Amino acid sequence: MVSAVPASTEVRRHAGIPTGVHVACERGGRVLLMRRAGTGFFDGLYSLPGGHVEEGESVRAAAARELAEEIGLRVQAEALEWVGVVHRRSDSNRIDFFLRARVWQGEPQILEPDKCDCLVWCDAAALPAETVPYVHVALSQPQAPWMLELGW
């Protein structure tokens, strides 16, 4: 006779770990940062353009989409270079992929003023103190590729 599996031993289904992308647009030794505003998440701090990877979307496709949506830059997904990954503990368990864009079309502009109030080109070796902490650590890595675990 087969008995039912008790609820306490059922296989738990996980929705997955939230996955983000961050794109370092580099030009002449400088990196483009945007100041977050109105999001409730690190508002007032500088970060890289990026966002969440959507269901069924690759990391590179998400990065290209986010660049276009947030700052109007068009980039070929295949042209984005892998830089590193951060596995971090924040409000939940998160994975953030960092990519580099060296070539794009267009000039950066604020397209989501409800999420960003400033764009600045900064010396990659002298980031503002007001940078999102895990982004600051990621951008300070001496060479790529790298992997970091933060907040554990």
XYZ file of N, CA and C in Angstrom:
456
model
N 0.835 -1.176 0.000
C 0.000 0.000 0.000
C 0.887 1.250 0.000
N 0.600 2.205 -0.849
C 1.354 3.439 -0.933
C 0.643 4.493 -0.113
N 1.406 5.189 0.737
C 0.784 6.244 1.533
C 1.186 7.605 0.987
N 0.393 8.587 1.279
C 0.676 9.956 0.833
C 1.902 10.483 1.563
N 2.652 11.328 0.903
C 3.825 11.956 1.510
C 3.344 13.065 2.430
N 3.779 13.057 3.676
C 3.362 14.135 4.586
C 3.759 15.502 4.036
N 2.934 16.498 4.287
C 3.183 17.852 3.779
C 4.555 18.374 4.179
N 5.037 17.997 5.338
C 6.324 18.508 5.810
C 7.502 17.992 4.990
N 7.304 16.909 4.221
C 8.397 16.374 3.425
C 8.212 16.609 1.927
N 7.193 17.344 1.541
C 6.988 17.644 0.125
C 8.150 18.475 -0.413
N 8.414 18.317 -1.682
C 9.460 19.107 -2.322
C 9.001 20.555 -2.363
N 9.824 21.429 -1.880
C 9.487 22.863 -1.914
C 9.907 23.433 -3.256
N 9.063 24.251 -3.805
C 9.373 24.903 -5.071
C 9.910 26.297 -4.771
N 11.002 26.650 -5.451
C 11.620 27.962 -5.275
C 11.354 28.793 -6.518
N 10.976 30.029 -6.299
C 10.717 30.928 -7.420
C 12.011 31.305 -8.123
N 13.133 31.067 -7.495
C 14.417 31.427 -8.084
C 15.035 32.597 -7.353
N 16.293 32.784 -7.600
C 17.022 33.884 -6.975
C 16.884 35.103 -7.872
N 16.463 36.256 -7.318
C 16.405 37.461 -8.156
C 17.762 37.725 -8.801
N 17.735 37.960 -10.103
C 18.953 38.147 -10.872
C 18.979 39.545 -11.464
N 20.085 40.239 -11.279
C 20.233 41.592 -11.800
C 21.406 41.698 -12.744
N 21.390 42.768 -13.529
C 22.501 43.091 -14.423
C 22.926 44.528 -14.172
N 24.218 44.774 -14.295
C 24.799 46.105 -14.158
C 25.775 46.274 -15.308
N 25.729 47.427 -15.968
C 26.582 47.638 -17.131
C 27.506 48.824 -16.893
N 28.798 48.547 -16.957
C 29.810 49.602 -16.855
C 30.092 50.104 -18.265
N 29.578 51.293 -18.571
C 29.876 51.945 -19.848
C 31.158 52.727 -19.629
N 32.199 52.352 -20.358
C 33.513 52.958 -20.146
C 33.947 53.742 -21.369
N 34.512 54.918 -21.078
C 35.021 55.789 -22.139
C 36.154 56.619 -21.562
N 37.336 56.507 -22.138
C 38.474 57.320 -21.716
C 38.844 57.179 -20.256
N 38.793 55.962 -19.715
C 39.146 55.746 -18.307
C 38.069 56.149 -17.326
N 36.899 56.518 -17.849
C 35.802 56.934 -16.990
C 34.638 55.959 -17.144
N 33.838 55.872 -16.108
C 32.667 54.997 -16.106
C 31.423 55.854 -15.857
N 30.334 55.505 -16.528
C 29.086 56.248 -16.401
C 28.306 55.742 -15.195
N 27.989 56.666 -14.294
C 27.169 56.338 -13.125
C 25.882 57.142 -13.171
N 24.844 56.559 -12.595
C 23.561 57.252 -12.480
C 23.170 57.301 -11.007
N 22.609 58.443 -10.590
C 22.189 58.564 -9.191
C 20.733 58.128 -9.074
N 20.513 57.171 -8.191
C 19.179 56.622 -7.984
C 18.302 57.647 -7.269
N 17.027 57.671 -7.647
C 16.086 58.606 -7.024
C 14.668 58.063 -7.158
N 13.901 58.158 -6.088
C 12.486 57.812 -6.137
C 12.164 56.337 -6.183
N 13.146 55.470 -5.960
C 12.891 54.031 -6.067
C 12.676 53.356 -4.717
N 13.169 53.995 -3.650
C 13.121 53.365 -2.340
C 14.263 52.374 -2.127
N 15.173 52.255 -3.101
C 16.292 51.323 -3.019
C 17.569 52.086 -3.329
N 18.354 52.401 -2.317
C 19.622 53.120 -2.446
C 19.454 54.502 -3.091
N 18.315 55.139 -2.881
C 18.114 56.483 -3.433
C 19.187 57.439 -2.918
N 19.665 58.315 -3.807
C 20.705 59.275 -3.472
C 22.111 58.732 -3.691
N 22.229 57.457 -4.032
C 23.539 56.852 -4.268
C 23.734 56.571 -5.754
N 24.984 56.588 -6.175
C 25.321 56.314 -7.564
C 25.422 54.817 -7.801
N 25.031 54.412 -8.988
C 25.104 53.020 -9.389
C 25.338 52.958 -10.888
N 25.368 51.763 -11.413
C 25.492 51.560 -12.848
C 24.107 51.383 -13.452
N 23.956 51.679 -14.732
C 22.694 51.343 -15.393
C 22.482 49.837 -15.300
N 21.249 49.438 -15.136
C 20.944 48.014 -15.069
C 19.584 47.777 -14.460
N 19.317 46.535 -14.163
C 18.029 46.176 -13.586
C 17.884 44.671 -13.496
N 16.634 44.237 -13.444
C 16.338 42.814 -13.285
C 16.285 42.086 -14.617
N 16.722 40.838 -14.575
C 16.595 39.955 -15.725
C 15.166 39.431 -15.716
N 14.478 39.594 -16.834
C 13.088 39.150 -16.952
C 13.030 37.650 -17.238
N 11.888 37.038 -16.933
C 11.667 35.621 -17.221
C 11.920 35.352 -18.705
N 12.733 34.347 -19.004
C 13.017 33.967 -20.377
C 14.019 34.857 -21.095
N 14.694 35.739 -20.366
C 15.637 36.686 -20.962
C 17.058 36.317 -20.553
N 17.998 36.416 -21.477
C 19.394 36.157 -21.130
C 19.971 37.370 -20.399
N 21.084 37.161 -19.724
C 21.750 38.251 -18.995
C 22.154 39.364 -19.960
N 22.773 39.001 -21.068
C 23.210 40.021 -22.030
C 22.015 40.754 -22.649
N 20.952 40.025 -22.980
C 19.759 40.677 -23.545
C 19.156 41.645 -22.524
N 19.126 41.255 -21.261
C 18.605 42.135 -20.211
C 19.455 43.393 -20.093
N 20.776 43.229 -20.158
C 21.676 44.375 -20.043
C 21.460 45.351 -21.197
N 21.347 44.829 -22.415
C 21.113 45.694 -23.578
C 19.763 46.405 -23.455
N 18.747 45.685 -23.019
C 17.420 46.289 -22.841
C 17.456 47.399 -21.791
N 18.085 47.127 -20.655
C 18.139 48.115 -19.573
C 18.892 49.374 -20.010
N 19.987 49.223 -20.748
C 20.708 50.402 -21.243
C 19.807 51.267 -22.119
N 19.059 50.636 -23.000
C 18.165 51.379 -23.890
C 17.051 52.053 -23.104
N 16.438 51.337 -22.164
C 15.312 51.878 -21.401
C 15.728 53.010 -20.470
N 16.854 52.841 -19.790
C 17.247 53.796 -18.756
C 17.980 55.014 -19.296
N 18.899 54.796 -20.246
C 19.739 55.925 -20.672
C 19.852 56.093 -22.180
N 19.073 55.326 -22.932
C 19.019 55.522 -24.377
C 20.204 55.034 -25.178
N 21.060 54.220 -24.587
C 22.201 53.685 -25.337
C 21.804 52.368 -25.992
N 22.206 52.217 -27.240
C 21.943 50.979 -27.976
C 23.254 50.217 -28.115
N 23.208 48.957 -27.696
C 24.397 48.113 -27.740
C 23.986 46.726 -28.213
N 24.870 46.096 -28.950
C 24.649 44.711 -29.348
C 24.929 43.834 -28.125
N 23.983 42.995 -27.776
C 24.141 42.142 -26.597
C 25.440 41.344 -26.655
N 25.792 40.843 -27.846
C 26.997 40.024 -27.989
C 28.271 40.828 -27.743
N 28.197 42.142 -27.862
C 29.378 42.997 -27.671
C 29.662 43.276 -26.195
N 28.722 42.958 -25.322
C 28.938 43.187 -23.896
C 29.924 42.166 -23.347
N 30.900 42.654 -22.587
C 31.936 41.793 -22.015
C 31.557 41.387 -20.598
N 31.748 40.114 -20.275
C 31.541 39.642 -18.910
C 32.645 40.205 -18.025
N 32.282 40.736 -16.869
C 33.264 41.293 -15.942
C 33.301 40.488 -14.648
N 32.136 40.285 -14.046
C 32.110 39.552 -12.786
C 30.709 39.299 -12.306
N 30.628 38.646 -11.163
C 29.337 38.326 -10.558
C 29.427 38.542 -9.053
N 28.342 39.069 -8.504
C 28.228 39.252 -7.058
C 27.060 38.407 -6.573
N 27.349 37.512 -5.646
C 26.289 36.782 -4.947
C 26.176 37.486 -3.610
N 25.017 38.102 -3.380
C 24.917 38.938 -2.182
C 23.656 38.663 -1.393
N 23.773 38.943 -0.123
C 22.635 38.879 0.789
C 22.175 40.305 0.986
N 20.955 40.594 0.599
C 20.380 41.934 0.749
C 19.052 41.734 1.457
N 17.969 42.178 0.839
C 16.640 41.877 1.370
C 16.294 40.417 1.096
N 17.072 39.799 0.196
C 16.946 38.376 -0.114
C 18.282 37.908 -0.680
N 18.315 36.687 -1.098
C 19.482 36.093 -1.738
C 19.490 36.575 -3.186
N 20.545 37.253 -3.648
C 20.566 37.852 -4.995
C 21.850 37.535 -5.742
N 21.714 37.504 -7.070
C 22.857 37.343 -7.970
C 22.866 38.553 -8.899
N 23.993 39.225 -9.001
C 24.134 40.380 -9.887
C 25.297 40.131 -10.844
N 25.012 40.211 -12.140
C 26.035 40.075 -13.168
C 26.497 41.461 -13.593
N 27.803 41.620 -13.730
C 28.398 42.877 -14.160
C 29.003 42.676 -15.543
N 28.660 43.585 -16.458
C 29.158 43.532 -17.824
C 29.769 44.876 -18.175
N 30.553 44.891 -19.245
C 31.206 46.121 -19.690
C 30.783 46.412 -21.126
N 30.456 47.685 -21.372
C 30.186 48.157 -22.731
C 31.288 49.136 -23.097
N 31.943 48.878 -24.213
C 32.975 49.785 -24.710
C 32.510 50.501 -25.973
N 31.512 49.921 -26.636
C 30.988 50.485 -27.876
C 29.468 50.503 -27.787
N 28.884 51.629 -28.138
C 27.429 51.764 -28.156
C 27.049 52.864 -29.120
N 25.763 52.970 -29.367
C 25.237 54.045 -30.200
C 24.391 54.954 -29.319
N 24.491 56.258 -29.589
C 23.716 57.227 -28.833
C 24.541 57.886 -27.751
N 23.949 58.894 -27.142
C 24.558 59.577 -26.006
C 23.660 59.372 -24.789
N 24.260 59.126 -23.621
C 23.444 58.851 -22.442
C 22.559 60.029 -22.065
N 21.336 59.695 -21.714
C 20.378 60.685 -21.232
C 19.450 60.013 -20.232
N 18.880 60.782 -19.347
C 17.971 60.245 -18.339
C 16.610 60.020 -18.992
N 16.213 58.765 -19.127
C 14.930 58.424 -19.723
C 13.899 57.986 -18.692
N 14.355 57.750 -17.464
C 13.450 57.376 -16.377
C 13.683 58.321 -15.194
N 13.196 59.572 -15.304
C 13.452 60.554 -14.247
C 12.813 60.202 -12.904
N 11.908 59.235 -12.897
C 11.320 58.785 -11.635
C 12.239 57.790 -10.915
N 13.346 57.393 -11.575
C 14.289 56.442 -10.988
C 15.723 56.960 -10.928
N 16.003 58.044 -11.655
C 17.369 58.566 -11.763
C 17.304 60.079 -11.905
N 18.144 60.793 -11.150
C 18.120 62.260 -11.253
C 19.447 62.865 -11.709
N 20.451 62.011 -12.031
C 21.746 62.552 -12.435
C 22.574 61.470 -13.116
N 23.263 61.861 -14.187
C 24.250 60.989 -14.848
C 25.604 61.679 -14.772
N 26.645 60.925 -14.421
C 27.992 61.493 -14.347
C 29.014 60.490 -14.860
N 30.049 61.024 -15.526
C 31.209 60.215 -15.907
C 32.233 60.382 -14.797
N 32.666 59.281 -14.207
C 33.612 59.328 -13.086
C 34.871 58.543 -13.417
N 35.966 59.013 -12.873
C 37.212 58.267 -12.961
C 36.979 56.929 -12.269
N 37.246 55.851 -12.971
C 36.995 54.521 -12.417
C 37.813 54.259 -11.153
N 38.924 54.958 -10.984
C 39.770 54.779 -9.798
C 39.388 55.719 -8.659
N 38.408 56.598 -8.882
C 38.002 57.562 -7.846
C 36.480 57.705 -7.844
N 35.808 56.624 -7.495
C 34.349 56.636 -7.474
C 33.840 57.500 -6.328
N 32.668 58.104 -6.497
C 32.107 58.911 -5.402
C 31.875 58.058 -4.156
N 32.043 58.659 -2.999
C 31.756 57.963 -1.736
C 30.292 57.541 -1.687
N 29.445 58.280 -2.387
C 28.008 58.016 -2.398
C 27.640 57.009 -3.488
N 28.395 55.928 -3.583
C 28.118 54.859 -4.546
C 27.516 53.685 -3.790
N 26.553 53.003 -4.399
C 25.962 51.811 -3.793
C 27.106 50.893 -3.357
N 27.122 50.471 -2.089
C 28.283 49.731 -1.566
C 28.718 48.524 -2.398
N 27.817 47.636 -2.773
C 28.255 46.448 -3.509
C 28.725 46.804 -4.920
N 28.189 47.863 -5.501
C 28.649 48.318 -6.814
C 30.052 48.904 -6.687
N 30.292 49.659 -5.621
C 31.620 50.233 -5.371
C 32.663 49.125 -5.244
N 32.340 48.092 -4.467
C 33.272 46.970 -4.297
C 33.519 46.296 -5.642
N 32.465 46.070 -6.410
C 32.603 45.407 -7.707
C 33.484 46.219 -8.648
N 33.254 47.518 -8.727
C 34.031 48.358 -9.637
C 35.473 48.548 -9.180
N 35.749 48.213 -7.934
C 37.105 48.357 -7.392
C 37.966 47.114 -7.581
N 37.419 46.074 -8.186
C 38.198 44.851 -8.394
C 39.340 45.131 -9.368
N 40.546 44.618 -9.065
C 41.717 44.947 -9.880
C 41.717 44.337 -11.280
N 41.059 43.208 -11.457
C 41.041 42.605 -12.788
C 39.824 41.704 -12.928
N 39.416 41.486 -14.155
C 38.271 40.636 -14.444
C 38.763 39.347 -15.084
N 38.041 38.291 -14.987
C 36.755 38.171 -14.301
C 36.948 37.936 -12.806
N 35.909 38.240 -12.057
C 35.949 38.074 -10.613
C 34.586 37.567 -10.127
N 34.565 37.055 -8.911
C 33.328 36.655 -8.258
C 33.426 37.066 -6.798
N 32.369 37.719 -6.324
C 32.341 38.172 -4.936
C 31.126 37.596 -4.220
N 31.280 37.347 -2.938
C 30.162 36.989 -2.076
C 30.131 38.048 -0.981
N 29.020 38.779 -0.890
C 28.928 39.908 0.038
C 27.698 39.777 0.930
N 27.855 40.192 2.189
C 26.733 40.264 3.104
C 26.380 38.975 3.828
N 27.222 37.972 3.726
C 26.891 36.686 4.361
C 27.462 36.604 5.754
